[in-house]
PDB file of N, CA, C and O in Angstrom:
ATOM      1  N   ALA A   1     119.776  67.300 113.148  1.00 45.00           N
ATOM      2  CA  ALA A   1     119.060  68.031 112.088  1.00 45.00           C
ATOM      3  C   ALA A   1     118.068  69.018 112.710  1.00 45.00           C
ATOM      4  O   ALA A   1     117.520  68.759 113.773  1.00 45.00           O
ATOM      5  N   ALA A   2     117.850  70.104 112.025  1.00 51.00           N
ATOM      6  CA  ALA A   2     116.887  71.105 112.499  1.00 51.00           C
ATOM      7  C   ALA A   2     115.481  70.536 112.387  1.00 51.00           C
ATOM      8  O   ALA A   2     115.191  69.748 111.492  1.00 51.00           O
ATOM      9  N   THR A   3     114.632  70.936 113.297  1.00 55.00           N
ATOM     10  CA  THR A   3     113.268  70.441 113.250  1.00 55.00           C
ATOM     11  C   THR A   3     112.506  71.146 112.136  1.00 55.00           C
ATOM     12  O   THR A   3     112.858  72.251 111.737  1.00 55.00           O
ATOM     13  N   MET A   4     111.461  70.509 111.659  1.00 58.00           N
ATOM     14  CA  MET A   4     110.631  71.044 110.601  1.00 58.00           C
ATOM     15  C   MET A   4     110.101  72.422 110.970  1.00 58.00           C
ATOM     16  O   MET A   4     110.157  73.338 110.164  1.00 58.00           O
ATOM     17  N   SER A   5     109.611  72.572 112.188  1.00 67.00           N
ATOM     18  CA  SER A   5     108.991  73.836 112.603  1.00 67.00           C
ATOM     19  C   SER A   5     109.981  74.998 112.521  1.00 67.00           C
ATOM     20  O   SER A   5     109.608  76.104 112.171  1.00 67.00           O
ATOM     21  N   TYR A   6     111.260  74.708 112.818  1.00 82.00           N
ATOM     22  CA  TYR A   6     112.271  75.765 112.739  1.00 82.00           C
ATOM     23  C   TYR A   6     112.446  76.216 111.291  1.00 82.00           C
ATOM     24  O   TYR A   6     112.494  77.406 110.999  1.00 82.00           O
ATOM     25  N   ILE A   7     112.518  75.266 110.391  1.00 88.00           N
ATOM     26  CA  ILE A   7     112.696  75.569 108.967  1.00 88.00           C
ATOM     27  C   ILE A   7     111.541  76.426 108.457  1.00 88.00           C
ATOM     28  O   ILE A   7     111.745  77.366 107.712  1.00 88.00           O
ATOM     29  N   TRP A   8     110.330  76.104 108.869  1.00 91.00           N
ATOM     30  CA  TRP A   8     109.151  76.771 108.328  1.00 91.00           C
ATOM     31  C   TRP A   8     108.686  77.972 109.138  1.00 91.00           C
ATOM     32  O   TRP A   8     107.670  78.565 108.819  1.00 91.00           O
ATOM     33  N   GLU A   9     109.440  78.318 110.174  1.00 93.00           N
ATOM     34  CA  GLU A   9     109.022  79.409 111.061  1.00 93.00           C
ATOM     35  C   GLU A   9     108.726  80.704 110.297  1.00 93.00           C
ATOM     36  O   GLU A   9     107.669  81.302 110.449  1.00 93.00           O
ATOM     37  N   LYS A  10     109.670  81.121 109.454  1.00 96.00           N
ATOM     38  CA  LYS A  10     109.505  82.368 108.690  1.00 96.00           C
ATOM     39  C   LYS A  10     108.360  82.233 107.683  1.00 96.00           C
ATOM     40  O   LYS A  10     107.574  83.162 107.513  1.00 96.00           O
ATOM     41  N   ALA A  11     108.251  81.085 107.056  1.00 96.00           N
ATOM     42  CA  ALA A  11     107.185  80.854 106.078  1.00 96.00           C
ATOM     43  C   ALA A  11     105.817  80.955 106.747  1.00 96.00           C
ATOM     44  O   ALA A  11     104.878  81.524 106.173  1.00 96.00           O
ATOM     45  N   GLU A  12     105.712  80.425 107.962  1.00 96.00           N
ATOM     46  CA  GLU A  12     104.449  80.495 108.697  1.00 96.00           C
ATOM     47  C   GLU A  12     104.132  81.933 109.094  1.00 96.00           C
ATOM     48  O   GLU A  12     102.984  82.358 109.036  1.00 96.00           O
ATOM     49  N   GLU A  13     105.173  82.661 109.471  1.00 97.00           N
ATOM     50  CA  GLU A  13     105.026  84.069 109.837  1.00 97.00           C
ATOM     51  C   GLU A  13     104.486  84.866 108.645  1.00 97.00           C
ATOM     52  O   GLU A  13     103.559  85.660 108.777  1.00 97.00           O
ATOM     53  N   ILE A  14     105.089  84.644 107.482  1.00 97.00           N
ATOM     54  CA  ILE A  14     104.670  85.318 106.243  1.00 97.00           C
ATOM     55  C   ILE A  14     103.211  84.979 105.930  1.00 97.00           C
ATOM     56  O   ILE A  14     102.422  85.864 105.598  1.00 97.00           O
ATOM     57  N   THR A  15     102.871  83.694 106.054  1.00 97.00           N
ATOM     58  CA  THR A  15     101.501  83.257 105.775  1.00 97.00           C
ATOM     59  C   THR A  15     100.513  83.955 106.695  1.00 97.00           C
ATOM     60  O   THR A  15      99.467  84.437 106.248  1.00 97.00           O
ATOM     61  N   ASN A  16     100.862  84.042 107.991  1.00 98.00           N
ATOM     62  CA  ASN A  16      99.996  84.725 108.964  1.00 98.00           C
ATOM     63  C   ASN A  16      99.803  86.190 108.606  1.00 98.00           C
ATOM     64  O   ASN A  16      98.684  86.712 108.666  1.00 98.00           O
ATOM     65  N   GLU A  17     100.902  86.849 108.250  1.00 98.00           N
ATOM     66  CA  GLU A  17     100.853  88.270 107.907  1.00 98.00           C
ATOM     67  C   GLU A  17      99.960  88.525 106.690  1.00 98.00           C
ATOM     68  O   GLU A  17      99.115  89.415 106.707  1.00 98.00           O
ATOM     69  N   VAL A  18     100.171  87.730 105.642  1.00 98.00           N
ATOM     70  CA  VAL A  18      99.383  87.895 104.416  1.00 98.00           C
ATOM     71  C   VAL A  18      97.909  87.589 104.693  1.00 98.00           C
ATOM     72  O   VAL A  18      97.025  88.294 104.219  1.00 98.00           O
ATOM     73  N   SER A  19      97.664  86.560 105.492  1.00 98.00           N
ATOM     74  CA  SER A  19      96.291  86.185 105.843  1.00 98.00           C
ATOM     75  C   SER A  19      95.580  87.327 106.557  1.00 98.00           C
ATOM     76  O   SER A  19      94.437  87.667 106.223  1.00 98.00           O
ATOM     77  N   GLN A  20      96.260  87.922 107.532  1.00 98.00           N
ATOM     78  CA  GLN A  20      95.658  89.024 108.290  1.00 98.00           C
ATOM     79  C   GLN A  20      95.432  90.245 107.413  1.00 98.00           C
ATOM     80  O   GLN A  20      94.385  90.872 107.465  1.00 98.00           O
ATOM     81  N   ARG A  21      96.419  90.577 106.587  1.00 98.00           N
ATOM     82  CA  ARG A  21      96.334  91.757 105.741  1.00 98.00           C
ATOM     83  C   ARG A  21      95.256  91.610 104.658  1.00 98.00           C
ATOM     84  O   ARG A  21      94.553  92.558 104.337  1.00 98.00           O
ATOM     85  N   SER A  22      95.167  90.392 104.099  1.00 98.00           N
ATOM     86  CA  SER A  22      94.241  90.165 102.982  1.00 98.00           C
ATOM     87  C   SER A  22      92.855  89.716 103.433  1.00 98.00           C
ATOM     88  O   SER A  22      91.895  89.787 102.669  1.00 98.00           O
ATOM     89  N   GLY A  23      92.772  89.228 104.676  1.00 98.00           N
ATOM     90  CA  GLY A  23      91.505  88.708 105.168  1.00 98.00           C
ATOM     91  C   GLY A  23      91.182  87.318 104.620  1.00 98.00           C
ATOM     92  O   GLY A  23      90.068  86.838 104.773  1.00 98.00           O
ATOM     93  N   ILE A  24      92.155  86.686 103.982  1.00 98.00           N
ATOM     94  CA  ILE A  24      91.979  85.322 103.466  1.00 98.00           C
ATOM     95  C   ILE A  24      92.440  84.342 104.539  1.00 98.00           C
ATOM     96  O   ILE A  24      93.578  84.428 104.996  1.00 98.00           O
ATOM     97  N   PRO A  25      91.568  83.419 104.960  1.00 98.00           N
ATOM     98  CA  PRO A  25      91.965  82.458 106.007  1.00 98.00           C
ATOM     99  C   PRO A  25      93.169  81.609 105.583  1.00 98.00           C
ATOM    100  O   PRO A  25      93.322  81.306 104.392  1.00 98.00           O
ATOM    101  N   ILE A  26      93.985  81.244 106.554  1.00 97.00           N
ATOM    102  CA  ILE A  26      95.172  80.442 106.293  1.00 97.00           C
ATOM    103  C   ILE A  26      94.820  79.126 105.600  1.00 97.00           C
ATOM    104  O   ILE A  26      95.490  78.723 104.651  1.00 97.00           O
ATOM    105  N   ASP A  27      93.755  78.471 106.032  1.00 97.00           N
ATOM    106  CA  ASP A  27      93.405  77.185 105.406  1.00 97.00           C
ATOM    107  C   ASP A  27      93.000  77.375 103.942  1.00 97.00           C
ATOM    108  O   ASP A  27      93.211  76.486 103.120  1.00 97.00           O
ATOM    109  N   ALA A  28      92.463  78.542 103.602  1.00 98.00           N
ATOM    110  CA  ALA A  28      92.120  78.830 102.203  1.00 98.00           C
ATOM    111  C   ALA A  28      93.392  79.020 101.373  1.00 98.00           C
ATOM    112  O   ALA A  28      93.473  78.543 100.236  1.00 98.00           O
ATOM    113  N   ILE A  29      94.397  79.680 101.976  1.00 98.00           N
ATOM    114  CA  ILE A  29      95.674  79.895 101.286  1.00 98.00           C
ATOM    115  C   ILE A  29      96.327  78.555 100.942  1.00 98.00           C
ATOM    116  O   ILE A  29      96.895  78.393  99.865  1.00 98.00           O
ATOM    117  N   PHE A  30      96.203  77.586 101.841  1.00 97.00           N
ATOM    118  CA  PHE A  30      96.798  76.267 101.603  1.00 97.00           C
ATOM    119  C   PHE A  30      95.904  75.327 100.801  1.00 97.00           C
ATOM    120  O   PHE A  30      96.338  74.271 100.380  1.00 97.00           O
ATOM    121  N   SER A  31      94.652  75.717 100.598  1.00 97.00           N
ATOM    122  CA  SER A  31      93.709  74.852  99.889  1.00 97.00           C
ATOM    123  C   SER A  31      93.988  74.865  98.390  1.00 97.00           C
ATOM    124  O   SER A  31      94.860  75.572  97.908  1.00 97.00           O
ATOM    125  N   GLY A  32      93.215  74.108  97.654  1.00 96.00           N
ATOM    126  CA  GLY A  32      93.334  74.086  96.202  1.00 96.00           C
ATOM    127  C   GLY A  32      92.392  75.075  95.550  1.00 96.00           C
ATOM    128  O   GLY A  32      92.274  75.108  94.331  1.00 96.00           O
ATOM    129  N   TYR A  33      91.716  75.887  96.364  1.00 97.00           N
ATOM    130  CA  TYR A  33      90.728  76.831  95.837  1.00 97.00           C
ATOM    131  C   TYR A  33      91.377  77.842  94.896  1.00 97.00           C
ATOM    132  O   TYR A  33      92.444  78.370  95.192  1.00 97.00           O
ATOM    133  N   ARG A  34      90.733  78.109  93.740  1.00 97.00           N
ATOM    134  CA  ARG A  34      91.357  78.949  92.715  1.00 97.00           C
ATOM    135  C   ARG A  34      90.651  80.296  92.527  1.00 97.00           C
ATOM    136  O   ARG A  34      90.808  80.943  91.488  1.00 97.00           O
ATOM    137  N   GLY A  35      89.873  80.731  93.512  1.00 98.00           N
ATOM    138  CA  GLY A  35      89.249  82.050  93.449  1.00 98.00           C
ATOM    139  C   GLY A  35      90.321  83.124  93.409  1.00 98.00           C
ATOM    140  O   GLY A  35      91.387  82.964  93.999  1.00 98.00           O
ATOM    141  N   LYS A  36      90.032  84.201  92.695  1.00 97.00           N
ATOM    142  CA  LYS A  36      91.015  85.257  92.431  1.00 97.00           C
ATOM    143  C   LYS A  36      91.720  85.787  93.683  1.00 97.00           C
ATOM    144  O   LYS A  36      92.941  85.894  93.718  1.00 97.00           O
ATOM    145  N   SER A  37      90.954  86.147  94.700  1.00 98.00           N
ATOM    146  CA  SER A  37      91.557  86.748  95.900  1.00 98.00           C
ATOM    147  C   SER A  37      92.393  85.739  96.682  1.00 98.00           C
ATOM    148  O   SER A  37      93.427  86.094  97.257  1.00 98.00           O
ATOM    149  N   VAL A  38      91.959  84.483  96.677  1.00 98.00           N
ATOM    150  CA  VAL A  38      92.712  83.435  97.375  1.00 98.00           C
ATOM    151  C   VAL A  38      94.029  83.166  96.645  1.00 98.00           C
ATOM    152  O   VAL A  38      95.091  83.065  97.267  1.00 98.00           O
ATOM    153  N   VAL A  39      93.953  83.077  95.328  1.00 98.00           N
ATOM    154  CA  VAL A  39      95.155  82.847  94.517  1.00 98.00           C
ATOM    155  C   VAL A  39      96.144  83.995  94.706  1.00 98.00           C
ATOM    156  O   VAL A  39      97.349  83.766  94.860  1.00 98.00           O
ATOM    157  N   ALA A  40      95.637  85.233  94.735  1.00 97.00           N
ATOM    158  CA  ALA A  40      96.505  86.403  94.919  1.00 97.00           C
ATOM    159  C   ALA A  40      97.249  86.317  96.246  1.00 97.00           C
ATOM    160  O   ALA A  40      98.456  86.573  96.304  1.00 97.00           O
ATOM    161  N   ALA A  41      96.541  85.936  97.310  1.00 98.00           N
ATOM    162  CA  ALA A  41      97.159  85.805  98.629  1.00 98.00           C
ATOM    163  C   ALA A  41      98.198  84.680  98.627  1.00 98.00           C
ATOM    164  O   ALA A  41      99.302  84.840  99.150  1.00 98.00           O
ATOM    165  N   ARG A  42      97.852  83.537  98.014  1.00 98.00           N
ATOM    166  CA  ARG A  42      98.752  82.386  97.948  1.00 98.00           C
ATOM    167  C   ARG A  42     100.025  82.760  97.189  1.00 98.00           C
ATOM    168  O   ARG A  42     101.135  82.461  97.629  1.00 98.00           O
ATOM    169  N   HIS A  43      99.860  83.439  96.052  1.00 97.00           N
ATOM    170  CA  HIS A  43     101.010  83.858  95.252  1.00 97.00           C
ATOM    171  C   HIS A  43     101.895  84.822  96.029  1.00 97.00           C
ATOM    172  O   HIS A  43     103.122  84.751  95.945  1.00 97.00           O
ATOM    173  N   GLU A  44     101.266  85.712  96.783  1.00 97.00           N
ATOM    174  CA  GLU A  44     102.026  86.680  97.577  1.00 97.00           C
ATOM    175  C   GLU A  44     102.880  85.963  98.621  1.00 97.00           C
ATOM    176  O   GLU A  44     104.054  86.282  98.801  1.00 97.00           O
ATOM    177  N   VAL A  45     102.291  84.979  99.294  1.00 98.00           N
ATOM    178  CA  VAL A  45     103.039  84.211 100.297  1.00 98.00           C
ATOM    179  C   VAL A  45     104.213  83.499  99.634  1.00 98.00           C
ATOM    180  O   VAL A  45     105.342  83.541 100.134  1.00 98.00           O
ATOM    181  N   MET A  46     103.964  82.862  98.484  1.00 98.00           N
ATOM    182  CA  MET A  46     105.029  82.136  97.783  1.00 98.00           C
ATOM    183  C   MET A  46     106.174  83.074  97.392  1.00 98.00           C
ATOM    184  O   MET A  46     107.344  82.761  97.602  1.00 98.00           O
ATOM    185  N   ALA A  47     105.815  84.241  96.841  1.00 98.00           N
ATOM    186  CA  ALA A  47     106.823  85.197  96.394  1.00 98.00           C
ATOM    187  C   ALA A  47     107.623  85.752  97.575  1.00 98.00           C
ATOM    188  O   ALA A  47     108.848  85.894  97.490  1.00 98.00           O
ATOM    189  N   LEU A  48     106.949  86.039  98.684  1.00 98.00           N
ATOM    190  CA  LEU A  48     107.638  86.553  99.870  1.00 98.00           C
ATOM    191  C   LEU A  48     108.559  85.496 100.480  1.00 98.00           C
ATOM    192  O   LEU A  48     109.660  85.813 100.927  1.00 98.00           O
ATOM    193  N   CYS A  49     108.108  84.249 100.473  1.00 97.00           N
ATOM    194  CA  CYS A  49     108.954  83.156 100.972  1.00 97.00           C
ATOM    195  C   CYS A  49     110.230  83.072 100.139  1.00 97.00           C
ATOM    196  O   CYS A  49     111.325  82.902 100.662  1.00 97.00           O
ATOM    197  N   HIS A  50     110.067  83.211  98.818  1.00 97.00           N
ATOM    198  CA  HIS A  50     111.210  83.144  97.911  1.00 97.00           C
ATOM    199  C   HIS A  50     112.166  84.302  98.185  1.00 97.00           C
ATOM    200  O   HIS A  50     113.386  84.123  98.217  1.00 97.00           O
ATOM    201  N   LYS A  51     111.601  85.478  98.423  1.00 96.00           N
ATOM    202  CA  LYS A  51     112.396  86.669  98.732  1.00 96.00           C
ATOM    203  C   LYS A  51     113.196  86.458 100.023  1.00 96.00           C
ATOM    204  O   LYS A  51     114.279  86.996 100.183  1.00 96.00           O
ATOM    205  N   HIS A  52     112.635  85.683 100.942  1.00 96.00           N
ATOM    206  CA  HIS A  52     113.295  85.423 102.224  1.00 96.00           C
ATOM    207  C   HIS A  52     114.245  84.237 102.161  1.00 96.00           C
ATOM    208  O   HIS A  52     114.683  83.732 103.203  1.00 96.00           O
ATOM    209  N   GLY A  53     114.544  83.771 100.955  1.00 96.00           N
ATOM    210  CA  GLY A  53     115.597  82.774 100.784  1.00 96.00           C
ATOM    211  C   GLY A  53     115.165  81.321 100.707  1.00 96.00           C
ATOM    212  O   GLY A  53     116.009  80.435 100.599  1.00 96.00           O
ATOM    213  N   TYR A  54     113.862  81.055 100.757  1.00 97.00           N
ATOM    214  CA  TYR A  54     113.410  79.674 100.560  1.00 97.00           C
ATOM    215  C   TYR A  54     113.570  79.318  99.085  1.00 97.00           C
ATOM    216  O   TYR A  54     113.327  80.158  98.213  1.00 97.00           O
ATOM    217  N   SER A  55     113.968  78.076  98.818  1.00 97.00           N
ATOM    218  CA  SER A  55     114.094  77.633  97.429  1.00 97.00           C
ATOM    219  C   SER A  55     112.710  77.285  96.879  1.00 97.00           C
ATOM    220  O   SER A  55     111.770  77.067  97.649  1.00 97.00           O
ATOM    221  N   LEU A  56     112.596  77.218  95.554  1.00 97.00           N
ATOM    222  CA  LEU A  56     111.318  76.865  94.937  1.00 97.00           C
ATOM    223  C   LEU A  56     110.824  75.489  95.403  1.00 97.00           C
ATOM    224  O   LEU A  56     109.658  75.353  95.768  1.00 97.00           O
ATOM    225  N   PRO A  57     111.713  74.460  95.419  1.00 97.00           N
ATOM    226  CA  PRO A  57     111.253  73.152  95.920  1.00 97.00           C
ATOM    227  C   PRO A  57     110.810  73.192  97.384  1.00 97.00           C
ATOM    228  O   PRO A  57     109.852  72.504  97.753  1.00 97.00           O
ATOM    229  N   GLU A  58     111.492  73.997  98.209  1.00 96.00           N
ATOM    230  CA  GLU A  58     111.103  74.118  99.620  1.00 96.00           C
ATOM    231  C   GLU A  58     109.706  74.716  99.737  1.00 96.00           C
ATOM    232  O   GLU A  58     108.875  74.215 100.490  1.00 96.00           O
ATOM    233  N   ILE A  59     109.470  75.802  99.004  1.00 97.00           N
ATOM    234  CA  ILE A  59     108.155  76.445  99.049  1.00 97.00           C
ATOM    235  C   ILE A  59     107.105  75.475  98.520  1.00 97.00           C
ATOM    236  O   ILE A  59     105.998  75.401  99.039  1.00 97.00           O
ATOM    237  N   GLY A  60     107.475  74.707  97.508  1.00 97.00           N
ATOM    238  CA  GLY A  60     106.576  73.682  96.966  1.00 97.00           C
ATOM    239  C   GLY A  60     106.179  72.677  98.035  1.00 97.00           C
ATOM    240  O   GLY A  60     105.006  72.329  98.163  1.00 97.00           O
ATOM    241  N   ARG A  61     107.157  72.246  98.822  1.00 96.00           N
ATOM    242  CA  ARG A  61     106.870  71.296  99.911  1.00 96.00           C
ATOM    243  C   ARG A  61     105.967  71.930 100.961  1.00 96.00           C
ATOM    244  O   ARG A  61     105.037  71.287 101.464  1.00 96.00           O
ATOM    245  N   PHE A  62     106.241  73.180 101.294  1.00 96.00           N
ATOM    246  CA  PHE A  62     105.452  73.914 102.297  1.00 96.00           C
ATOM    247  C   PHE A  62     103.981  73.958 101.878  1.00 96.00           C
ATOM    248  O   PHE A  62     103.076  73.808 102.696  1.00 96.00           O
ATOM    249  N   PHE A  63     103.743  74.153 100.577  1.00 96.00           N
ATOM    250  CA  PHE A  63     102.376  74.258 100.054  1.00 96.00           C
ATOM    251  C   PHE A  63     101.851  72.960  99.479  1.00 96.00           C
ATOM    252  O   PHE A  63     100.731  72.911  98.977  1.00 96.00           O
ATOM    253  N   ASN A  64     102.687  71.909  99.500  1.00 95.00           N
ATOM    254  CA  ASN A  64     102.335  70.631  98.889  1.00 95.00           C
ATOM    255  C   ASN A  64     102.004  70.812  97.405  1.00 95.00           C
ATOM    256  O   ASN A  64     100.998  70.322  96.901  1.00 95.00           O
ATOM    257  N   ARG A  65     102.857  71.574  96.717  1.00 96.00           N
ATOM    258  CA  ARG A  65     102.708  71.824  95.293  1.00 96.00           C
ATOM    259  C   ARG A  65     104.054  71.649  94.602  1.00 96.00           C
ATOM    260  O   ARG A  65     105.093  71.636  95.235  1.00 96.00           O
ATOM    261  N   ASP A  66     103.996  71.571  93.277  1.00 97.00           N
ATOM    262  CA  ASP A  66     105.208  71.414  92.488  1.00 97.00           C
ATOM    263  C   ASP A  66     106.008  72.721  92.469  1.00 97.00           C
ATOM    264  O   ASP A  66     105.415  73.800  92.519  1.00 97.00           O
ATOM    265  N   HIS A  67     107.328  72.619  92.354  1.00 97.00           N
ATOM    266  CA  HIS A  67     108.153  73.842  92.359  1.00 97.00           C
ATOM    267  C   HIS A  67     107.853  74.741  91.158  1.00 97.00           C
ATOM    268  O   HIS A  67     108.031  75.951  91.227  1.00 97.00           O
ATOM    269  N   THR A  68     107.367  74.150  90.058  1.00 97.00           N
ATOM    270  CA  THR A  68     107.045  74.973  88.882  1.00 97.00           C
ATOM    271  C   THR A  68     105.819  75.846  89.146  1.00 97.00           C
ATOM    272  O   THR A  68     105.698  76.940  88.587  1.00 97.00           O
ATOM    273  N   THR A  69     104.930  75.378  90.005  1.00 96.00           N
ATOM    274  CA  THR A  69     103.764  76.170  90.421  1.00 96.00           C
ATOM    275  C   THR A  69     104.243  77.399  91.191  1.00 96.00           C
ATOM    276  O   THR A  69     103.736  78.506  90.996  1.00 96.00           O
ATOM    277  N   VAL A  70     105.239  77.168  92.046  1.00 97.00           N
ATOM    278  CA  VAL A  70     105.814  78.261  92.835  1.00 97.00           C
ATOM    279  C   VAL A  70     106.522  79.251  91.905  1.00 97.00           C
ATOM    280  O   VAL A  70     106.376  80.462  92.056  1.00 97.00           O
ATOM    281  N   LEU A  71     107.258  78.724  90.930  1.00 98.00           N
ATOM    282  CA  LEU A  71     107.956  79.568  89.958  1.00 98.00           C
ATOM    283  C   LEU A  71     106.959  80.479  89.242  1.00 98.00           C
ATOM    284  O   LEU A  71     107.207  81.671  89.079  1.00 98.00           O
ATOM    285  N   HIS A  72     105.833  79.916  88.842  1.00 97.00           N
ATOM    286  CA  HIS A  72     104.775  80.694  88.190  1.00 97.00           C
ATOM    287  C   HIS A  72     104.295  81.825  89.105  1.00 97.00           C
ATOM    288  O   HIS A  72     104.152  82.968  88.664  1.00 97.00           O
ATOM    289  N   ALA A  73     104.078  81.503  90.365  1.00 97.00           N
ATOM    290  CA  ALA A  73     103.612  82.500  91.339  1.00 97.00           C
ATOM    291  C   ALA A  73     104.627  83.618  91.519  1.00 97.00           C
ATOM    292  O   ALA A  73     104.271  84.795  91.504  1.00 97.00           O
ATOM    293  N   VAL A  74     105.894  83.245  91.667  1.00 96.00           N
ATOM    294  CA  VAL A  74     106.967  84.224  91.879  1.00 96.00           C
ATOM    295  C   VAL A  74     107.089  85.142  90.661  1.00 96.00           C
ATOM    296  O   VAL A  74     107.165  86.355  90.789  1.00 96.00           O
ATOM    297  N   ARG A  75     107.078  84.545  89.471  1.00 97.00           N
ATOM    298  CA  ARG A  75     107.175  85.337  88.238  1.00 97.00           C
ATOM    299  C   ARG A  75     105.989  86.286  88.097  1.00 97.00           C
ATOM    300  O   ARG A  75     106.149  87.432  87.697  1.00 97.00           O
ATOM    301  N   LYS A  76     104.821  85.784  88.438  1.00 95.00           N
ATOM    302  CA  LYS A  76     103.609  86.584  88.329  1.00 95.00           C
ATOM    303  C   LYS A  76     103.657  87.774  89.287  1.00 95.00           C
ATOM    304  O   LYS A  76     103.284  88.892  88.928  1.00 95.00           O
ATOM    305  N   MET A  77     104.118  87.522  90.508  1.00 94.00           N
ATOM    306  CA  MET A  77     104.212  88.595  91.498  1.00 94.00           C
ATOM    307  C   MET A  77     105.278  89.618  91.094  1.00 94.00           C
ATOM    308  O   MET A  77     105.080  90.813  91.249  1.00 94.00           O
ATOM    309  N   ASN A  78     106.407  89.152  90.548  1.00 91.00           N
ATOM    310  CA  ASN A  78     107.450  90.064  90.088  1.00 91.00           C
ATOM    311  C   ASN A  78     106.943  90.930  88.942  1.00 91.00           C
ATOM    312  O   ASN A  78     107.220  92.118  88.875  1.00 91.00           O
ATOM    313  N   HIS A  79     106.187  90.317  88.058  1.00 91.00           N
ATOM    314  CA  HIS A  79     105.602  91.031  86.927  1.00 91.00           C
ATOM    315  C   HIS A  79     104.629  92.105  87.412  1.00 91.00           C
ATOM    316  O   HIS A  79     104.630  93.227  86.922  1.00 91.00           O
ATOM    317  N   LYS A  80     103.819  91.734  88.402  1.00 88.00           N
ATOM    318  CA  LYS A  80     102.852  92.677  89.005  1.00 88.00           C
ATOM    319  C   LYS A  80     103.582  93.856  89.637  1.00 88.00           C
ATOM    320  O   LYS A  80     103.161  94.998  89.522  1.00 88.00           O
ATOM    321  N   ALA A  81     104.686  93.562  90.322  1.00 86.00           N
ATOM    322  CA  ALA A  81     105.453  94.603  91.006  1.00 86.00           C
ATOM    323  C   ALA A  81     106.054  95.591  90.018  1.00 86.00           C
ATOM    324  O   ALA A  81     106.213  96.770  90.320  1.00 86.00           O
ATOM    325  N   LEU A  82     106.385  95.097  88.820  1.00 86.00           N
ATOM    326  CA  LEU A  82     106.972  95.958  87.797  1.00 86.00           C
ATOM    327  C   LEU A  82     105.917  96.753  87.033  1.00 86.00           C
ATOM    328  O   LEU A  82     106.206  97.818  86.516  1.00 86.00           O
ATOM    329  N   ALA A  83     104.721  96.203  86.954  1.00 71.00           N
ATOM    330  CA  ALA A  83     103.649  96.827  86.154  1.00 71.00           C
ATOM    331  C   ALA A  83     103.224  98.177  86.721  1.00 71.00           C
ATOM    332  O   ALA A  83     103.307  98.390  87.920  1.00 71.00           O
TER     333      ALA A  83
END
């Protein structure tokens, strides 16, 4: 079986990129903090992970959240992109 780190390599890369671009620390992105800028960064990471082929349950596991939370983030980001 593939190791965990291999599976999450791209997800970690995305998280690093968003963290650097947004100035939001990685631990804040993974935290339960609900401040606007942190949530925006977290949603962006979730949506980008989904775009890169991760399933909703996989992204949920990566963030230790329910897949429906990820679905909400992805939908919200798609809506923002269209607006």
